[in-house]
mmCIF file of C-alpha atoms in Angstrom:
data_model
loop_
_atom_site.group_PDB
_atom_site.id
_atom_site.type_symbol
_atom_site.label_atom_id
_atom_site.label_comp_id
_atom_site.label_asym_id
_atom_site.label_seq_id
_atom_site.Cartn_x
_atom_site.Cartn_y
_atom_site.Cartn_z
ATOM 1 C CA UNK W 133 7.873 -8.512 13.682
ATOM 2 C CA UNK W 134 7.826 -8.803 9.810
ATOM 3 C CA UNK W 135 4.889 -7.714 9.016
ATOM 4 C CA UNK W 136 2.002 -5.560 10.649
ATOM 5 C CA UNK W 137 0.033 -7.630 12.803
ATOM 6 C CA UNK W 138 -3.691 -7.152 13.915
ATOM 7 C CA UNK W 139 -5.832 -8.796 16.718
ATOM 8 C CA UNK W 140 -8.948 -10.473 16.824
ATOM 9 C CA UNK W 141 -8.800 -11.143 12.796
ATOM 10 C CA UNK W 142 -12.850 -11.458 13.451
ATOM 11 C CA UNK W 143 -14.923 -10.033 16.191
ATOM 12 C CA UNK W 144 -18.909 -10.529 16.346
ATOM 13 C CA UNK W 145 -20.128 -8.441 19.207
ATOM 14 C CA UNK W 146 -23.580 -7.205 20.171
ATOM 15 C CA UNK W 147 -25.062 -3.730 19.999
ATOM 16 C CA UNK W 148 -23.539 -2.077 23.045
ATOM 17 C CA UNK W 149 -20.371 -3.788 23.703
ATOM 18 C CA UNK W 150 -17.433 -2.003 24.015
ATOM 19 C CA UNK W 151 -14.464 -3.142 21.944
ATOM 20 C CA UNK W 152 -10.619 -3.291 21.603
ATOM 21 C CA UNK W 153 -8.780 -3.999 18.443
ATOM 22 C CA UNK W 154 -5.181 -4.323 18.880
ATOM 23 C CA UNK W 155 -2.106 -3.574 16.352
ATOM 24 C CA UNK W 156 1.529 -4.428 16.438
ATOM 25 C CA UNK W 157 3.496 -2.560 13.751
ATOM 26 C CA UNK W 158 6.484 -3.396 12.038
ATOM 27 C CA UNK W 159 9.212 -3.196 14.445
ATOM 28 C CA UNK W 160 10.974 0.498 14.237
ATOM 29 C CA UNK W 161 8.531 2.436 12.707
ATOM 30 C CA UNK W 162 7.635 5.625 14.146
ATOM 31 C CA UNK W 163 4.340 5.950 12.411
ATOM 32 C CA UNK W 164 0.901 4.182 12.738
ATOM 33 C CA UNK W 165 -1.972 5.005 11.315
ATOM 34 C CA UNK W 166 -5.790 3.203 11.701
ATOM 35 C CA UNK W 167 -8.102 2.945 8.487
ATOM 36 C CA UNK W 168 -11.579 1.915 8.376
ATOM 37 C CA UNK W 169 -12.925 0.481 5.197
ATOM 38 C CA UNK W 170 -15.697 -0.686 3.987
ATOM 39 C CA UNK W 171 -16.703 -2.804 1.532
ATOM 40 C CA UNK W 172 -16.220 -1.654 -1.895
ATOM 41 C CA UNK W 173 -14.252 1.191 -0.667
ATOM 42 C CA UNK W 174 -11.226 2.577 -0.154
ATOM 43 C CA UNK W 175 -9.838 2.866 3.178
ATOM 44 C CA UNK W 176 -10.576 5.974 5.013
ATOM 45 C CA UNK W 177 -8.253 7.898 8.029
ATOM 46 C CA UNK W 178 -8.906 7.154 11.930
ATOM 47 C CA UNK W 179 -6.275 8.398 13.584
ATOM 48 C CA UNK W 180 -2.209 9.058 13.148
ATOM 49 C CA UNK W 181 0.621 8.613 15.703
ATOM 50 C CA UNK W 182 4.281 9.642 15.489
ATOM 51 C CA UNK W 183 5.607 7.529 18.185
ATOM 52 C CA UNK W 184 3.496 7.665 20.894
ATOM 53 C CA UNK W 185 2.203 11.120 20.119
ATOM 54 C CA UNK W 186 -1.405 11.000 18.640
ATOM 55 C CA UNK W 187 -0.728 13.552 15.757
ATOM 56 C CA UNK W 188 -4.058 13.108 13.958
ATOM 57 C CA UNK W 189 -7.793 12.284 15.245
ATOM 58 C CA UNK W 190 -9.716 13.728 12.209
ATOM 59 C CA UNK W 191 -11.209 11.019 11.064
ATOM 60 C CA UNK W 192 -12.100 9.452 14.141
ATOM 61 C CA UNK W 193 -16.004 9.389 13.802
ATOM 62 C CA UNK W 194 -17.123 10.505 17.309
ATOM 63 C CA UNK W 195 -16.169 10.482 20.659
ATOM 64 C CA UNK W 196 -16.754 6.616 21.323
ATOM 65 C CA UNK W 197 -14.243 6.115 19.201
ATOM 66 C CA UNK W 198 -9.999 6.564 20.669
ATOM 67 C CA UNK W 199 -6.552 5.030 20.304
ATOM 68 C CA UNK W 200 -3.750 5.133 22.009
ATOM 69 C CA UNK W 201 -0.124 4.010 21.449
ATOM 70 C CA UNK W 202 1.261 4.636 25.359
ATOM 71 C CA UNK W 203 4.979 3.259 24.695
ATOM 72 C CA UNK W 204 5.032 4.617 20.761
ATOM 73 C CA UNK W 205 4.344 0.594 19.822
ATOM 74 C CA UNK W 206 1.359 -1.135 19.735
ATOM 75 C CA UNK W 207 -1.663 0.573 19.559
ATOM 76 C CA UNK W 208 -5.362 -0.342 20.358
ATOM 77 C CA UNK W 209 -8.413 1.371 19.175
ATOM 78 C CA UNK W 210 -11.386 1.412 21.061
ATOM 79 C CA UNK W 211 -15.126 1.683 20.242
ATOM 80 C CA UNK W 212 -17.164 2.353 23.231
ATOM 81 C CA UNK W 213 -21.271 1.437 22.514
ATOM 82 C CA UNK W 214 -20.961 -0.082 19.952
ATOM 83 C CA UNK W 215 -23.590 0.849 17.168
ATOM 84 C CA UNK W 216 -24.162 -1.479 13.707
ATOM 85 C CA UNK W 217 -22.803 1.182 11.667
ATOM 86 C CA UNK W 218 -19.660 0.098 13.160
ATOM 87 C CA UNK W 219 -19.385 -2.742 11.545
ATOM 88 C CA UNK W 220 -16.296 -2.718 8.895
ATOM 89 C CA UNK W 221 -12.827 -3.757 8.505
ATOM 90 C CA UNK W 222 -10.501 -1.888 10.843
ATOM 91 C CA UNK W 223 -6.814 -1.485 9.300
ATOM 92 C CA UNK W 224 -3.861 -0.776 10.865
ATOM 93 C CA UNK W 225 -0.808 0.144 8.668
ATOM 94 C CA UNK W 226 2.795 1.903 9.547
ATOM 95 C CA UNK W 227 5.746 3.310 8.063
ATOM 96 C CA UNK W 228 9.239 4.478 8.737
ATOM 97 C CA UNK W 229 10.108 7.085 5.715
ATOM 98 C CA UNK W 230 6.911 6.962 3.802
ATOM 99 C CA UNK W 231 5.656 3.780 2.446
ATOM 100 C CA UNK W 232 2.555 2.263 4.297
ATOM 101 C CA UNK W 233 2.795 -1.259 5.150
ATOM 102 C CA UNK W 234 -0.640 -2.552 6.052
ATOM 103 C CA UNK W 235 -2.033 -5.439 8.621
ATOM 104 C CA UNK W 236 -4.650 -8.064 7.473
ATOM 105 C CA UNK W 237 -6.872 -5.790 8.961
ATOM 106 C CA UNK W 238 -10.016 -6.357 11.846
ATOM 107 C CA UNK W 239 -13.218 -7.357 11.072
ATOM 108 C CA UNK W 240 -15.806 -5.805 13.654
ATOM 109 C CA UNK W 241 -19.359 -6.970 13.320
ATOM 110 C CA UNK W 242 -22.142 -5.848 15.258
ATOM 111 C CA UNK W 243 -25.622 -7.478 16.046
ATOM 112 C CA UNK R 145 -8.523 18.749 -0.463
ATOM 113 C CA UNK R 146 -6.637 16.788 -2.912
ATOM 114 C CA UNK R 147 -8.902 14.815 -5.671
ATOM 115 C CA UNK R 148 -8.024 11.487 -6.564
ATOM 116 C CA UNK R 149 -9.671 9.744 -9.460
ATOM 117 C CA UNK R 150 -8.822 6.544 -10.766
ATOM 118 C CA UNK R 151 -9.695 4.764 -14.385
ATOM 119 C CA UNK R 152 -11.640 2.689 -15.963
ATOM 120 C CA UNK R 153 -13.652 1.995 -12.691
ATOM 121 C CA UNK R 154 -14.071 -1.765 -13.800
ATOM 122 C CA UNK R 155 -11.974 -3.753 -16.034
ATOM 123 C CA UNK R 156 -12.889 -7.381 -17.516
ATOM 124 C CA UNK R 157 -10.300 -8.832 -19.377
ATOM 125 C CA UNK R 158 -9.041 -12.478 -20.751
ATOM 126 C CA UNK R 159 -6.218 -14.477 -19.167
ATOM 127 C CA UNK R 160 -3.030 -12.928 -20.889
ATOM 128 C CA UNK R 161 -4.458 -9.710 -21.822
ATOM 129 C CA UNK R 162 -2.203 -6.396 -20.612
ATOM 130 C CA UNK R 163 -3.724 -3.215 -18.621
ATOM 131 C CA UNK R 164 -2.699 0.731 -17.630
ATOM 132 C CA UNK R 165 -4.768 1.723 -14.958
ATOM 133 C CA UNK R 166 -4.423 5.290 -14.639
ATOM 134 C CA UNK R 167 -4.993 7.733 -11.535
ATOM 135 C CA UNK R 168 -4.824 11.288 -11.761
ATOM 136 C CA UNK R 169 -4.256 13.926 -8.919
ATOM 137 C CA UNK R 170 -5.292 17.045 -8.079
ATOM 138 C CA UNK R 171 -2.414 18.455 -6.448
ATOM 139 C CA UNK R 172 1.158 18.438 -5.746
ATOM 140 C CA UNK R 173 2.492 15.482 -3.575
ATOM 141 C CA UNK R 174 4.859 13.509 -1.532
ATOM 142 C CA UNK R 175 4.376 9.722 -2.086
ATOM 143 C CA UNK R 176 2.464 7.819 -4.178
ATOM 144 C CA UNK R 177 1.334 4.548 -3.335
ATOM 145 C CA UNK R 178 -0.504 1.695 -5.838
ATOM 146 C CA UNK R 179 -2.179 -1.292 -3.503
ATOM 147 C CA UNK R 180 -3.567 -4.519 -4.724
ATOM 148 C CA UNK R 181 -6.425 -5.641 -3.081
ATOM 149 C CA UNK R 182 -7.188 -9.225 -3.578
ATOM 150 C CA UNK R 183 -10.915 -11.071 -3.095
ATOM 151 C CA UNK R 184 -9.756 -12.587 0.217
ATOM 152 C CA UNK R 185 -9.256 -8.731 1.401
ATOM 153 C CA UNK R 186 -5.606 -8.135 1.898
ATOM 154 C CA UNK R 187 -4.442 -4.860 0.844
ATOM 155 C CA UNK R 188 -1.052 -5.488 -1.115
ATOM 156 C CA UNK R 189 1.681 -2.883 -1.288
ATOM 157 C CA UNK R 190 2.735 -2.892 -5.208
ATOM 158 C CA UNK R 191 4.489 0.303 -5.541
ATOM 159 C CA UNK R 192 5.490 3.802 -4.134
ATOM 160 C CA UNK R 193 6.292 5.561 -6.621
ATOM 161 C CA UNK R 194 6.541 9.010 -6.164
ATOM 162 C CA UNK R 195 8.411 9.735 -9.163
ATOM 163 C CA UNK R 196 9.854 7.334 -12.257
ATOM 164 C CA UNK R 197 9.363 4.070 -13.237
ATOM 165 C CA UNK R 198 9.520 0.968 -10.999
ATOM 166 C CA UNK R 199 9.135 -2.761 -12.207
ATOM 167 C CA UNK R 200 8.300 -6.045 -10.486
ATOM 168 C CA UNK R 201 7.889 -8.986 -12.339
ATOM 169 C CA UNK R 202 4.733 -8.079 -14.784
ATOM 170 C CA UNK R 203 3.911 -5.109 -13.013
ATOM 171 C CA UNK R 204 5.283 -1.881 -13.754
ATOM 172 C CA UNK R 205 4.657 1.769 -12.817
ATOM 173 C CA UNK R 206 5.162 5.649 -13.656
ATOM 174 C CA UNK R 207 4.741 8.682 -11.751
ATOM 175 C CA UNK R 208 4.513 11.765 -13.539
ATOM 176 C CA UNK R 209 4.514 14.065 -10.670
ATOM 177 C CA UNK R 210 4.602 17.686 -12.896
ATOM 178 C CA UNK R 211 2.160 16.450 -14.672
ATOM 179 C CA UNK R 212 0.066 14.786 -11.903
ATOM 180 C CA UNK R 213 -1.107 11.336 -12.708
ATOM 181 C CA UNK R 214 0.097 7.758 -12.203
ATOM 182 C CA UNK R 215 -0.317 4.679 -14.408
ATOM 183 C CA UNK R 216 0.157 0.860 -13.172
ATOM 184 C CA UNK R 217 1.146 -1.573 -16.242
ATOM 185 C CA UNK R 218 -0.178 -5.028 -15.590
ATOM 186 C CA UNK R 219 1.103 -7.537 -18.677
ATOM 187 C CA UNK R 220 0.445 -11.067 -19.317
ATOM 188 C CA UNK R 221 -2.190 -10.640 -16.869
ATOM 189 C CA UNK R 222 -3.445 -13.599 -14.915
ATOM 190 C CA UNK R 223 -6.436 -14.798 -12.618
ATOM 191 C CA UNK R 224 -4.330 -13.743 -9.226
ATOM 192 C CA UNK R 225 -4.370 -10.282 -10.434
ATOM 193 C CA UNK R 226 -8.189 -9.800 -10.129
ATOM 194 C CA UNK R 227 -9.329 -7.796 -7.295
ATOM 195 C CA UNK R 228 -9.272 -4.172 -6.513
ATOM 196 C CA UNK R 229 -6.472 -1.930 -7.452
ATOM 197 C CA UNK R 230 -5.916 1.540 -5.515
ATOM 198 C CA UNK R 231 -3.644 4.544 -5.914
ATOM 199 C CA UNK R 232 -3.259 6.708 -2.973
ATOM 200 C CA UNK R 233 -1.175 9.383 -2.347
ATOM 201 C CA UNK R 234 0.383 11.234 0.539
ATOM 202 C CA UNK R 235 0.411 15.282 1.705
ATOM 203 C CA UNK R 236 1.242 15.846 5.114
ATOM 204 C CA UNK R 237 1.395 11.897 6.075
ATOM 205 C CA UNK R 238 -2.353 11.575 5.331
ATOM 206 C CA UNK R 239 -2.965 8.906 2.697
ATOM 207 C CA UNK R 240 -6.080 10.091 0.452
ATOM 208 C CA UNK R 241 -7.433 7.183 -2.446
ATOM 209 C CA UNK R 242 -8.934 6.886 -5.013
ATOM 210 C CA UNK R 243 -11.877 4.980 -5.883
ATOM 211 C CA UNK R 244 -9.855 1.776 -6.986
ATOM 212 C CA UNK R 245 -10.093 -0.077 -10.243
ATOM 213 C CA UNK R 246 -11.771 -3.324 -9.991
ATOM 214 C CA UNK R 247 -10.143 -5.841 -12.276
ATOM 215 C CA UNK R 248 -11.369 -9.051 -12.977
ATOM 216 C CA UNK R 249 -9.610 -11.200 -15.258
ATOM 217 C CA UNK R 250 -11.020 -14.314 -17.042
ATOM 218 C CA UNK R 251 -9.870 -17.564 -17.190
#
């Protein structure tokens, strides 16, 4: 596609709830990377893949938290249990060579 | 790890005014990146620069990678450009950011 595309744009769920954000990267690029951000801040590192090989889970909070990128294009990222401190903006961005291009990004809620 | 720090941490200006919004590193590189981040949320690619000068339209930008820091040139500014204004930078395909520059301009 031409640009990085994210799905839901919005998602209110309730304390509990398992989720599933979904990301469609440019078409061709061998990297993806998920960001969380909050508000006021930068974005900070989830998780890396090179294709469909998940390079990098540093930054992935805990264990309710994985991704996965099974045919090295879209990816989803799952939070099991969902807690409150959840709740941010969950970016998606990929490259092919260096530059990050970035989706409009998920915006998880939790009650 | 790698340090990024970015300056001023707020900026208030009039319409028309020009800006350099500097960020400094800590350590040696591979990409640099400066991101626009408007007040509807989307996170803008500007430049990657990881060496030089680049322009695009009123914005402009220099990487000085010996000497470690970046500055973003923002002339005949205007109220689009408000919003938040990162630099990050790249080692081993990890982004790290700064703390952004929040700009606001005036009308």
């Amino acid at each position: 596609g031409a640009g990085v595309s994210q799905s839901p744009r919005y998602k209110v769920t309730k304390r509990g709830q398992d989720v599933a954000l979904r990301c469609d990267p440019i078409s061709g690029h061998v990297s993806l990377y998920w960001y969380r951000q909050a508000l006021g801040q930068g974005p900070e590192f989830l998780t890396y893949f090179n294709y469909e090989a998940q390079q990098d889970k540093s930054g992935l909070p805990n264990d309710r938290f994985s991704a996965e990128r099974p045919e090295g294009s879209i990816s989803t990222l799952t939070i099991q249990r969902t807690e409150q401190r959840d709740s941010a903006m969950y970016r998606c961005a990929s490259s092919s060579g260096g530059e990050l291009f970035f989706g409009e990004g998920s915006r998880l809620t939790v009650l | 790890g790698i340090q990024v720090e970015q300056s001023p941490p707020d900026l208030i200006l009039q319409e028309g005014a020009n800006s350099t919004l500097r960020c400094n590193f800590s350590d040696s590189v591979n990409n640099l990146q400066w991101f626009h981040q408007n007040p509807w949320g989307q996170l803008i690619n500007l430049f990657y620069i990881p060496s030089g000068t680049k322009q695009n339209g009123r914005l402009s930008a220099t990487t000085v990678a010996t000497e470690r820091y970046s500055l973003l040139y923002i002339s005949s500014s205007q109220t689009t450009d408000s919003g938040v204004y990162f630099c990050a930078v790249e080692r081993n395909y990890q982004l790290i950011w700064g703390a952004g520059t929040k700009l606001i301009i005036k009308p």
